[in-house]
XYZ file of C-alpha atoms in Angstrom:
664
model
C 92.886 106.451 97.673
C 92.184 108.751 94.756
C 92.139 108.582 90.964
C 94.969 110.312 89.107
C 94.108 109.867 85.433
C 91.605 108.284 83.074
C 92.730 107.439 79.537
C 90.242 106.237 76.901
C 90.192 105.269 73.264
C 86.936 104.507 71.429
C 84.848 104.544 74.637
C 81.274 105.741 74.480
C 80.450 108.891 76.373
C 84.024 110.206 76.051
C 86.089 111.942 73.401
C 87.355 109.488 70.717
C 90.746 109.425 72.445
C 92.115 111.348 75.380
C 93.839 111.401 78.741
C 92.075 113.221 81.559
C 94.080 114.222 84.639
C 92.102 114.065 87.897
C 93.284 115.973 90.930
C 92.011 115.675 94.526
C 89.066 117.779 95.650
C 85.686 118.385 94.025
C 86.003 118.060 90.229
C 83.238 118.521 87.686
C 83.624 116.391 84.556
C 81.742 117.785 81.576
C 80.511 114.972 79.274
C 80.461 115.428 75.491
C 76.968 113.907 75.425
C 74.224 113.868 78.035
C 76.191 111.588 80.337
C 79.495 109.718 80.427
C 79.560 106.285 82.135
C 82.510 107.071 84.392
C 81.254 104.962 87.306
C 80.475 101.949 85.124
C 83.840 102.202 83.363
C 85.675 102.456 86.698
C 83.821 99.379 88.000
C 84.615 97.448 84.816
C 88.325 98.296 85.158
C 88.673 97.754 88.908
C 86.407 94.703 89.172
C 86.897 92.996 85.812
C 85.320 89.560 85.445
C 87.450 88.533 82.453
C 84.383 87.487 80.435
C 84.336 90.428 78.035
C 81.239 92.154 79.400
C 83.085 95.473 79.370
C 82.981 95.428 75.553
C 79.635 97.235 75.841
C 81.536 100.417 76.692
C 83.140 100.523 73.232
C 81.797 103.366 71.112
C 82.170 101.352 67.900
C 81.923 97.598 67.496
C 84.291 97.693 64.505
C 87.143 99.124 66.544
C 88.207 97.785 69.949
C 87.966 100.178 72.848
C 90.749 100.700 75.356
C 90.713 102.281 78.792
C 93.213 102.873 81.585
C 92.771 104.127 85.125
C 95.643 105.456 87.237
C 95.113 105.642 90.989
C 97.015 106.062 94.230
C 96.201 103.171 96.566
C 95.753 103.072 100.316
C 99.467 102.125 100.495
C 100.392 105.477 98.821
C 101.747 103.657 95.753
C 100.606 104.614 92.243
C 98.949 101.857 90.186
C 97.636 101.748 86.608
C 94.920 99.393 85.361
C 94.826 98.927 81.571
C 92.201 96.957 79.681
C 91.180 96.342 76.110
C 87.409 96.375 76.389
C 86.186 92.873 75.765
C 89.741 91.504 75.949
C 92.631 91.174 78.345
C 94.262 93.672 80.639
C 97.162 94.264 82.984
C 98.000 95.886 86.296
C 101.114 97.987 86.693
C 102.798 99.585 89.702
C 105.032 102.685 89.722
C 108.388 101.909 91.362
C 108.973 104.682 93.959
C 112.755 104.471 93.505
C 113.127 104.367 89.719
C 109.821 106.162 88.931
C 109.259 103.534 86.232
C 106.149 101.316 85.832
C 106.508 97.644 86.720
C 104.128 94.887 85.614
C 102.265 93.334 88.560
C 100.098 90.816 86.706
C 98.161 90.201 83.510
C 95.794 87.716 85.116
C 92.351 89.165 85.859
C 91.757 87.136 89.032
C 95.196 87.983 90.413
C 94.689 91.666 89.578
C 91.331 91.724 91.393
C 92.813 90.022 94.434
C 95.805 92.393 94.410
C 93.545 95.445 94.179
C 91.522 94.164 97.135
C 94.410 93.060 99.319
C 97.294 95.415 98.515
C 95.714 98.540 97.029
C 92.810 98.599 99.488
C 89.718 98.448 97.256
C 86.562 97.359 99.094
C 84.237 94.674 97.678
C 82.471 95.679 94.486
C 79.049 95.922 96.112
C 80.410 98.221 98.811
C 82.181 100.509 96.335
C 79.237 100.576 93.961
C 76.540 101.202 96.588
C 78.485 103.660 98.781
C 80.873 105.464 96.445
C 79.088 105.401 93.057
C 76.072 107.702 93.119
C 73.906 107.114 90.036
C 70.340 108.006 89.116
C 69.372 104.330 88.819
C 70.043 103.944 92.541
C 67.395 106.506 93.567
C 64.514 104.791 95.431
C 61.937 106.447 93.168
C 63.467 104.628 90.196
C 63.321 101.199 91.821
C 60.375 98.813 91.926
C 58.197 99.236 94.988
C 58.259 96.550 97.662
C 60.931 94.515 95.945
C 63.125 94.048 99.011
C 66.753 94.968 99.181
C 68.164 96.262 95.907
C 70.592 94.369 93.814
C 73.655 96.299 92.819
C 73.700 97.862 89.393
C 76.347 97.326 86.834
C 77.325 99.820 84.214
C 77.338 97.314 81.385
C 73.937 98.341 80.058
C 72.474 94.809 80.271
C 68.922 94.487 81.553
C 67.368 91.695 83.618
C 63.702 90.852 83.222
C 61.440 93.032 85.243
C 63.846 95.928 85.607
C 62.679 99.477 85.077
C 63.352 101.143 81.733
C 66.746 102.733 81.689
C 67.876 100.817 84.783
C 71.263 99.083 84.440
C 71.337 95.337 84.801
C 71.352 93.637 88.183
C 74.270 91.441 89.099
C 75.304 89.235 91.941
C 77.833 90.497 94.510
C 79.333 87.058 94.420
C 80.549 87.566 90.890
C 81.470 91.230 90.309
C 80.896 92.470 86.831
C 78.872 89.380 85.757
C 76.183 90.104 83.164
C 72.691 89.386 84.490
C 70.648 86.618 82.931
C 67.308 87.329 81.322
C 64.432 85.814 83.240
C 62.275 83.868 80.800
C 58.661 84.757 81.095
C 56.457 82.140 82.728
C 53.013 81.385 81.427
C 51.232 84.570 80.477
C 52.874 86.583 83.271
C 53.804 90.149 82.274
C 55.798 92.490 84.490
C 56.174 96.191 83.776
C 57.403 99.208 85.723
C 55.976 102.656 85.394
C 57.976 105.792 85.876
C 56.789 105.865 89.500
C 58.025 102.362 90.163
C 54.550 100.729 90.360
C 54.571 97.050 89.351
C 51.600 95.426 87.617
C 51.420 91.626 87.804
C 49.078 89.920 85.336
C 47.453 86.542 85.988
C 49.354 83.521 84.703
C 47.813 82.159 81.538
C 49.182 78.660 82.163
C 49.093 77.769 85.867
C 50.853 74.333 85.565
C 53.664 75.893 83.540
C 53.932 78.733 86.046
C 54.039 76.253 88.946
C 56.757 74.261 87.157
C 58.659 77.468 86.625
C 58.167 78.277 90.334
C 59.725 74.945 91.330
C 62.677 75.666 89.043
C 63.082 79.095 90.590
C 62.990 77.608 94.098
C 65.747 75.188 93.098
C 67.681 78.093 91.587
C 67.185 80.029 94.820
C 68.753 77.208 96.841
C 71.606 77.041 94.345
C 72.128 80.823 94.408
C 72.145 80.817 98.209
C 74.824 78.137 98.188
C 76.956 80.230 95.824
C 76.216 83.376 97.837
C 77.296 81.634 101.052
C 80.491 80.450 99.374
C 81.202 83.956 98.125
C 80.465 85.316 101.607
C 83.101 82.949 102.982
C 85.527 84.068 100.248
C 84.920 87.734 101.115
C 85.498 86.999 104.786
C 88.726 85.144 104.017
C 89.824 87.961 101.685
C 89.247 90.363 104.536
C 91.451 88.193 106.750
C 94.092 88.106 104.004
C 93.991 91.883 103.816
C 94.413 92.178 107.596
C 97.284 89.677 107.635
C 99.001 91.355 104.699
C 98.585 94.701 106.460
C 100.386 93.241 109.467
C 103.139 91.881 107.240
C 103.390 95.233 105.460
C 104.062 96.867 108.826
C 107.709 95.914 108.290
C 107.848 97.439 104.800
C 108.818 100.865 106.099
C 111.659 99.419 108.153
C 112.795 97.228 105.242
C 112.813 100.210 102.896
C 114.786 102.268 105.403
C 117.238 99.372 105.815
C 117.691 99.105 102.042
C 118.301 102.834 101.747
C 120.781 102.813 104.639
C 122.633 99.799 103.221
C 122.833 101.511 99.830
C 124.184 104.668 101.438
C 126.648 102.609 103.477
C 127.896 100.814 100.362
C 128.187 104.091 98.456
C 130.252 105.758 101.166
C 134.017 105.903 100.323
C 136.583 103.815 102.231
C 140.276 104.705 102.802
C 141.361 101.749 100.639
C 139.226 102.953 97.716
C 141.294 106.154 97.607
C 144.668 104.513 98.220
C 144.845 105.808 101.785
C 146.025 103.882 104.850
C 143.420 102.323 107.072
C 144.393 104.569 110.009
C 143.966 107.783 108.038
C 141.388 109.072 110.517
C 143.812 108.596 113.427
C 146.578 110.264 111.404
C 144.328 113.181 110.614
C 143.468 113.531 114.293
C 147.136 113.611 115.345
C 148.302 115.680 112.366
C 148.545 118.843 114.440
C 150.657 117.059 117.069
C 152.882 115.581 114.351
C 153.373 119.023 112.839
C 154.197 120.475 116.258
C 156.777 117.737 116.913
C 158.413 118.412 113.538
C 158.617 122.126 114.189
C 159.969 121.517 117.679
C 162.656 119.098 116.407
C 163.701 121.525 113.638
C 163.848 124.393 116.102
C 166.030 122.375 118.466
C 168.263 121.318 115.569
C 168.664 124.903 114.396
C 169.564 125.986 117.922
C 172.272 123.324 118.160
C 173.501 124.263 114.695
C 173.842 127.915 115.692
C 175.787 126.937 118.828
C 178.107 124.717 116.810
C 178.651 127.443 114.231
C 179.467 129.974 116.957
C 181.871 127.509 118.569
C 183.531 126.776 115.226
C 183.870 130.488 114.581
C 185.669 130.944 117.935
C 188.241 128.201 117.216
C 191.760 129.587 116.334
C 193.533 128.318 113.287
C 195.734 125.273 113.998
C 199.373 126.173 113.315
C 200.986 123.560 111.097
C 203.497 121.352 112.896
C 206.269 122.291 110.483
C 205.899 125.896 111.621
C 206.121 125.041 115.329
C 209.524 126.294 116.528
C 209.384 124.367 119.786
C 208.790 121.133 117.855
C 211.875 121.677 115.759
C 213.978 122.781 118.754
C 213.033 119.616 120.605
C 213.824 117.510 117.528
C 217.146 119.301 117.065
C 218.024 118.907 120.742
C 217.279 115.235 120.605
C 219.363 114.748 117.480
C 222.237 116.724 118.975
C 222.237 114.669 122.178
C 222.126 111.466 120.209
C 225.068 112.459 118.022
C 227.072 113.766 121.024
C 226.832 110.380 122.638
C 229.018 108.944 119.862
C 231.802 111.438 120.424
C 232.138 111.302 124.212
C 233.666 108.403 126.085
C 232.954 107.013 129.423
C 230.596 109.269 131.353
C 230.174 111.581 128.435
C 228.167 109.013 126.645
C 225.317 109.539 129.039
C 224.639 112.766 127.204
C 223.000 110.657 124.489
C 220.271 109.768 126.904
C 219.080 113.359 126.841
C 217.630 112.753 123.359
C 214.763 110.807 124.979
C 213.123 113.784 126.709
C 213.857 115.948 123.695
C 212.206 113.529 121.274
C 209.402 112.948 123.811
C 208.673 116.660 123.991
C 208.612 116.805 120.197
C 206.226 113.827 120.176
C 203.971 115.558 122.695
C 203.834 118.616 120.468
C 202.999 116.399 117.506
C 200.209 114.617 119.418
C 198.844 117.946 120.546
C 198.830 119.090 116.943
C 196.967 115.957 115.928
C 194.409 116.483 118.721
C 193.813 120.059 117.647
C 193.315 118.934 114.060
C 190.853 116.214 115.122
C 188.875 118.587 117.362
C 188.613 121.199 114.644
C 187.596 118.535 112.140
C 184.970 117.302 114.585
C 183.581 120.803 114.995
C 183.512 121.317 111.260
C 181.837 117.910 110.588
C 178.950 118.687 112.951
C 177.290 120.644 110.131
C 176.948 117.471 108.071
C 175.434 115.720 111.060
C 172.833 118.500 111.360
C 171.939 118.023 107.690
C 171.449 114.275 108.200
C 169.309 114.849 111.277
C 167.203 117.445 109.481
C 166.643 115.044 106.589
C 165.608 112.291 108.983
C 163.142 114.585 110.773
C 161.553 115.622 107.474
C 161.354 112.030 106.227
C 159.644 110.872 109.408
C 157.187 113.767 109.167
C 156.476 113.038 105.508
C 155.811 109.368 106.240
C 153.254 110.374 108.864
C 151.705 113.464 107.253
C 151.923 112.604 103.525
C 148.702 110.491 103.479
C 146.908 113.270 105.344
C 147.833 115.819 102.679
C 146.710 113.340 100.007
C 143.398 112.917 101.819
C 142.973 116.698 101.821
C 143.263 116.651 98.026
C 141.045 113.587 97.593
C 138.203 114.913 99.731
C 138.746 118.507 98.621
C 138.794 119.848 102.166
C 140.901 122.532 103.774
C 141.786 121.101 107.179
C 142.502 117.589 108.479
C 139.543 117.941 110.845
C 137.205 117.660 107.878
C 138.628 114.276 106.856
C 137.240 112.346 109.811
C 133.560 113.255 109.234
C 133.839 112.153 105.597
C 135.039 108.710 106.604
C 133.321 108.361 109.955
C 129.905 108.631 108.210
C 130.485 105.126 106.845
C 131.094 103.862 110.362
C 127.929 105.609 111.559
C 125.928 104.134 108.684
C 127.364 100.708 109.452
C 126.216 101.009 113.041
C 122.795 102.186 111.868
C 122.528 99.228 109.455
C 123.302 96.820 112.282
C 120.682 98.472 114.485
C 118.016 98.377 111.754
C 118.731 94.715 111.048
C 118.320 93.927 114.713
C 115.008 95.842 114.809
C 113.775 94.028 111.681
C 114.641 90.637 113.140
C 112.832 91.574 116.354
C 109.729 92.673 114.418
C 109.707 89.558 112.241
C 109.958 87.389 115.351
C 106.953 89.092 116.942
C 104.259 86.492 117.649
C 101.622 88.352 115.593
C 103.811 88.474 112.487
C 104.913 84.864 112.907
C 101.267 83.848 113.186
C 100.386 85.959 110.110
C 103.133 84.292 108.064
C 101.823 80.867 109.064
C 98.137 81.658 108.494
C 98.415 83.524 105.184
C 99.199 80.521 102.918
C 96.546 78.438 104.698
C 93.860 81.082 104.147
C 94.911 81.597 100.531
C 94.610 77.860 99.955
C 91.119 77.953 101.454
C 90.225 80.838 99.111
C 91.452 78.825 96.126
C 89.366 75.848 97.181
C 86.255 77.996 97.634
C 86.834 79.719 94.290
C 87.146 76.293 92.681
C 83.817 75.305 94.237
C 82.228 78.519 92.949
C 83.646 77.835 89.483
C 82.175 74.321 89.592
C 78.763 75.792 90.397
C 78.815 77.740 87.152
C 79.728 81.139 85.839
C 76.266 82.709 85.430
C 74.647 82.896 88.862
C 71.979 85.463 89.557
C 71.658 87.484 92.712
C 69.597 85.860 95.475
C 67.367 88.909 95.837
C 66.615 88.936 92.119
C 65.502 85.300 92.233
C 63.393 86.017 95.329
C 61.694 88.922 93.564
C 60.918 86.755 90.544
C 59.505 84.036 92.813
C 57.329 86.643 94.529
C 56.052 87.982 91.219
C 55.365 84.450 89.965
C 53.437 83.565 93.138
C 51.371 86.736 92.732
C 50.701 85.818 89.103
C 49.534 82.288 90.070
C 47.400 83.689 92.901
C 45.719 86.129 90.512
C 45.083 83.345 88.012
C 43.418 81.202 90.682
C 41.462 84.067 92.282
C 40.825 86.931 89.837
C 38.854 88.802 92.538
C 42.147 89.696 94.274
C 43.121 91.951 91.371
C 39.852 93.851 91.511
C 40.100 94.286 95.277
C 43.745 95.288 95.104
C 44.676 92.492 97.574
C 47.615 90.879 95.882
C 49.969 88.841 98.076
C 52.667 91.010 99.586
C 50.774 94.271 98.981
C 49.327 96.508 101.646
C 45.636 96.104 102.371
C 43.464 98.815 100.949
C 46.179 100.476 98.827
C 47.057 100.095 95.207
C 50.676 101.124 95.676
C 53.297 99.793 98.076
C 55.751 102.081 99.892
C 59.081 102.826 98.304
C 62.023 100.778 99.427
C 63.904 101.965 102.539
C 67.548 102.430 101.444
C 68.943 102.474 104.988
C 69.355 98.739 105.796
C 71.570 98.109 102.790
C 73.648 101.284 103.150
C 74.084 100.980 106.920
C 74.971 97.291 106.610
C 77.605 97.928 103.945
C 79.013 100.819 105.984
C 79.267 98.567 109.031
C 81.080 95.930 106.976
C 83.498 98.534 105.606
C 84.261 99.993 109.034
C 84.235 96.556 110.728
C 81.536 97.575 113.211
C 77.848 96.862 113.882
C 74.793 98.718 112.634
C 74.145 100.224 116.078
C 77.545 101.943 116.053
C 77.006 103.107 112.470
C 73.626 104.581 113.381
C 75.146 106.521 116.261
C 77.796 107.857 113.913
C 75.387 108.873 111.139
C 72.243 110.181 112.882
C 73.093 113.815 113.644
C 74.781 114.570 110.319
C 72.086 112.802 108.282
C 69.413 114.901 110.002
C 71.334 118.060 109.087
C 71.578 117.056 105.408
C 67.940 115.876 105.188
C 66.546 118.902 107.006
C 68.467 121.292 104.760
C 67.407 119.535 101.530
C 63.720 119.418 102.571
C 63.644 123.038 103.782
C 63.218 121.851 107.384
C 60.016 119.916 106.736
C 61.690 117.007 108.552
C 63.692 117.493 111.746
C 64.613 113.982 112.837
C 65.678 110.534 111.645
C 65.466 107.330 113.705
C 66.617 103.806 112.937
C 65.621 100.547 114.593
C 68.017 97.679 115.289
C 67.601 96.368 111.726
C 68.355 99.761 110.179
C 64.771 100.566 109.106
C 64.106 104.306 109.017
C 61.494 106.484 110.661
C 61.525 110.196 109.866
C 60.141 112.904 112.141
C 58.274 115.748 110.475
C 58.346 119.304 111.788
C 54.811 118.730 113.098
C 56.072 115.859 115.231
C 54.550 113.114 113.122
C 56.676 109.961 112.740
C 56.413 107.819 109.594
C 58.461 105.221 107.685
C 60.651 106.817 105.073
C 59.121 104.684 102.306
C 55.739 106.357 102.820
C 57.078 109.793 101.905
C 56.640 111.296 98.474
C 59.093 109.763 95.960
C 61.109 112.959 95.644
C 61.464 113.226 99.416
C 62.582 109.613 99.630
C 65.214 110.461 97.013
C 66.348 113.440 99.085
C 66.657 111.207 102.145
C 68.652 108.730 100.059
C 71.005 111.527 98.933
C 71.336 112.772 102.520
C 72.240 109.332 103.799
C 74.701 108.708 100.953
C 76.478 112.034 101.558
C 76.589 111.297 105.293
C 78.093 107.850 104.704
C 80.835 109.258 102.458
C 81.618 112.043 104.932
C 81.887 109.735 107.944
C 83.687 106.900 106.159
C 86.251 109.289 104.617
C 87.581 110.042 108.081
C 88.914 106.460 108.165
C 88.974 105.180 104.579
C 89.743 107.460 101.623
C 87.831 106.372 98.522
C 86.738 108.583 95.599
C 83.046 109.414 95.245
C 81.755 109.090 91.661
C 78.553 111.089 91.070
C 76.991 110.323 87.712
C 73.622 111.713 86.603
C 72.306 111.200 90.141
C 70.724 114.657 90.598
C 68.456 114.570 87.556
C 64.930 115.470 88.659
C 66.048 117.370 91.776
C 64.580 120.859 91.998
C 66.788 123.564 90.538
C 66.442 125.514 93.774
C 68.320 122.785 95.629
C 71.207 122.546 93.141
C 73.375 125.266 94.795
C 72.902 123.598 98.178
C 73.894 120.192 96.757
C 76.895 121.806 95.067
C 78.049 123.206 98.425
C 77.580 119.784 100.023
C 79.688 118.109 97.322
C 82.248 120.898 97.671
C 82.479 120.095 101.384
C 82.954 116.388 100.681
C 85.756 117.376 98.279
C 87.735 118.610 101.284
C 87.527 115.107 102.803
C 87.997 112.879 99.759
C 88.051 113.079 95.977
C 84.646 113.806 94.412
C 84.249 113.303 90.644
C 80.916 114.694 89.427
C 79.886 113.972 85.820
C 77.364 116.659 84.902
C 76.735 119.225 82.180
C 75.111 121.583 84.705
C 77.003 124.902 84.755
C 76.102 125.690 88.368
C 78.157 122.791 89.737
C 81.174 123.805 87.652
C 81.166 127.228 89.304
C 81.407 125.666 92.766
C 84.013 123.031 91.880
C 87.772 123.026 92.460
C 88.289 122.397 88.745
C 86.621 121.154 85.591
C 87.608 118.475 83.092
C 86.036 118.132 79.646
C 85.688 114.474 78.770
């Protein structure tokens, strides 16, 4: 996942209006003022609570502020979150096919759930504590001995007892929720010095303080109930994400099937061009058809030449009227017939001689007729050759005409090129059938069938739990904040009852013989959140982080510390170059901050190998020695090769090491 663009209008810490393109790598963002609340704005957009708390980002109360964040999700799809600060918002998705934005939802709860399940955003606490590096998170700027830190919001609201300049604390169970002010109890006063030392004054009214303590204990029980419900919701959301990931495993095959079906439908068919269905077979036998035509024409021409030669050799038939023998035979027959009338008795038999004479004449006549018929037959064979030639050409045209038309339609030179143009549709059809069969097989897989059945059940459980959380109330403080207030109130009551404790420096919860408690160890929270993100235990996270964290910490402290050890609960012991081992909270505040930075950089480096999330660095290096700035710049530059790093700083040295700069 990485951010693509930030667009703002009337947002404090930015230009009055602008669009800022963000590319992958290590980018330095130059603020127009001392600092720009990029991390807080990103949290308000990605984890909106719908209650209007983000209105605090508006530069002017008279004019509404607007902000939009474009990002590429874990599913490689581009999304855009738009919000009117203090008002509504919407989530859009870029259609990969049409390259046009499509509205996903305008409902804040649905958008948050979609960003968690589909886009791949982690829970707000995880993103804020691991991937938003801000100065308020440094251990030296937190109260000493206050337990695990509550996450900080960028809304600028302050809860009672927080250090000056520290953003308000909020509950992980309700991302983006403004923190409630803790009403003071009795005469109790809580302040934080720049070093994080807390001073608790005796309660001026012990009964009122004890009543307030009972109320806080009830609130603690209530907050734990809400926290447990939210923990169940987060667990179910994680299951939803896993199930949806399984269901999305068929998305690639479905997309390929849609593309193949579209290509199959777009492919031309013989009927669409007015061609016969068997055009491919005709194209394949076109050469044989052409050879048969040429062979038949050659044979016809050969027969025609023979007939012409034979006709040329025939002599002219002499007309019967010019045949002397015919007329002699006719004359002889007539003479014999007439003589038979003039002779008597035996002489009359002469008349019988006319029979052979007329018969001979008839034979000559029949012979003449036969010669005429034979010559006519020879002469008429030319017409027969013409008819046969016409028939051969017609048969060839009936077979080859569609092929020639196909050559024109497909704009190809040879009939061989016709088949591939039409056979591609058949191949695509076979591929469509195969993809459909594969999709059916995948959808019938037991894991997917189980996911389809479980998903609506889990979503219904989430709705029921969210309804229970809504019934509990909207404004619920973080459990750790309530516990800290209870602790401070107990100390105040104890001081009021026994003022000698203050003089001896023996307040409840403080170390004996010291006026200042150790700084908070940041490791348990960070290692726990990392384990949740990577779905593994703290022991595995420790094994993953130890070597690289030592390298970062040793380099930042000029090798004054050469080792880091964690116990099973994630508490940290550092090993000095002299061999001395000590809890990290007992180090000097600046060294604790350097360890915190080392661990945060290590977490981002190791997590980025599995989950790509942008790192937002905002005013987190203020107070670090100038001599260490180039080293930190190189470290951030290295992280930029693994994931997107957006560093808001006016420091020129970081800009020189970055992959690019953006002026906000």
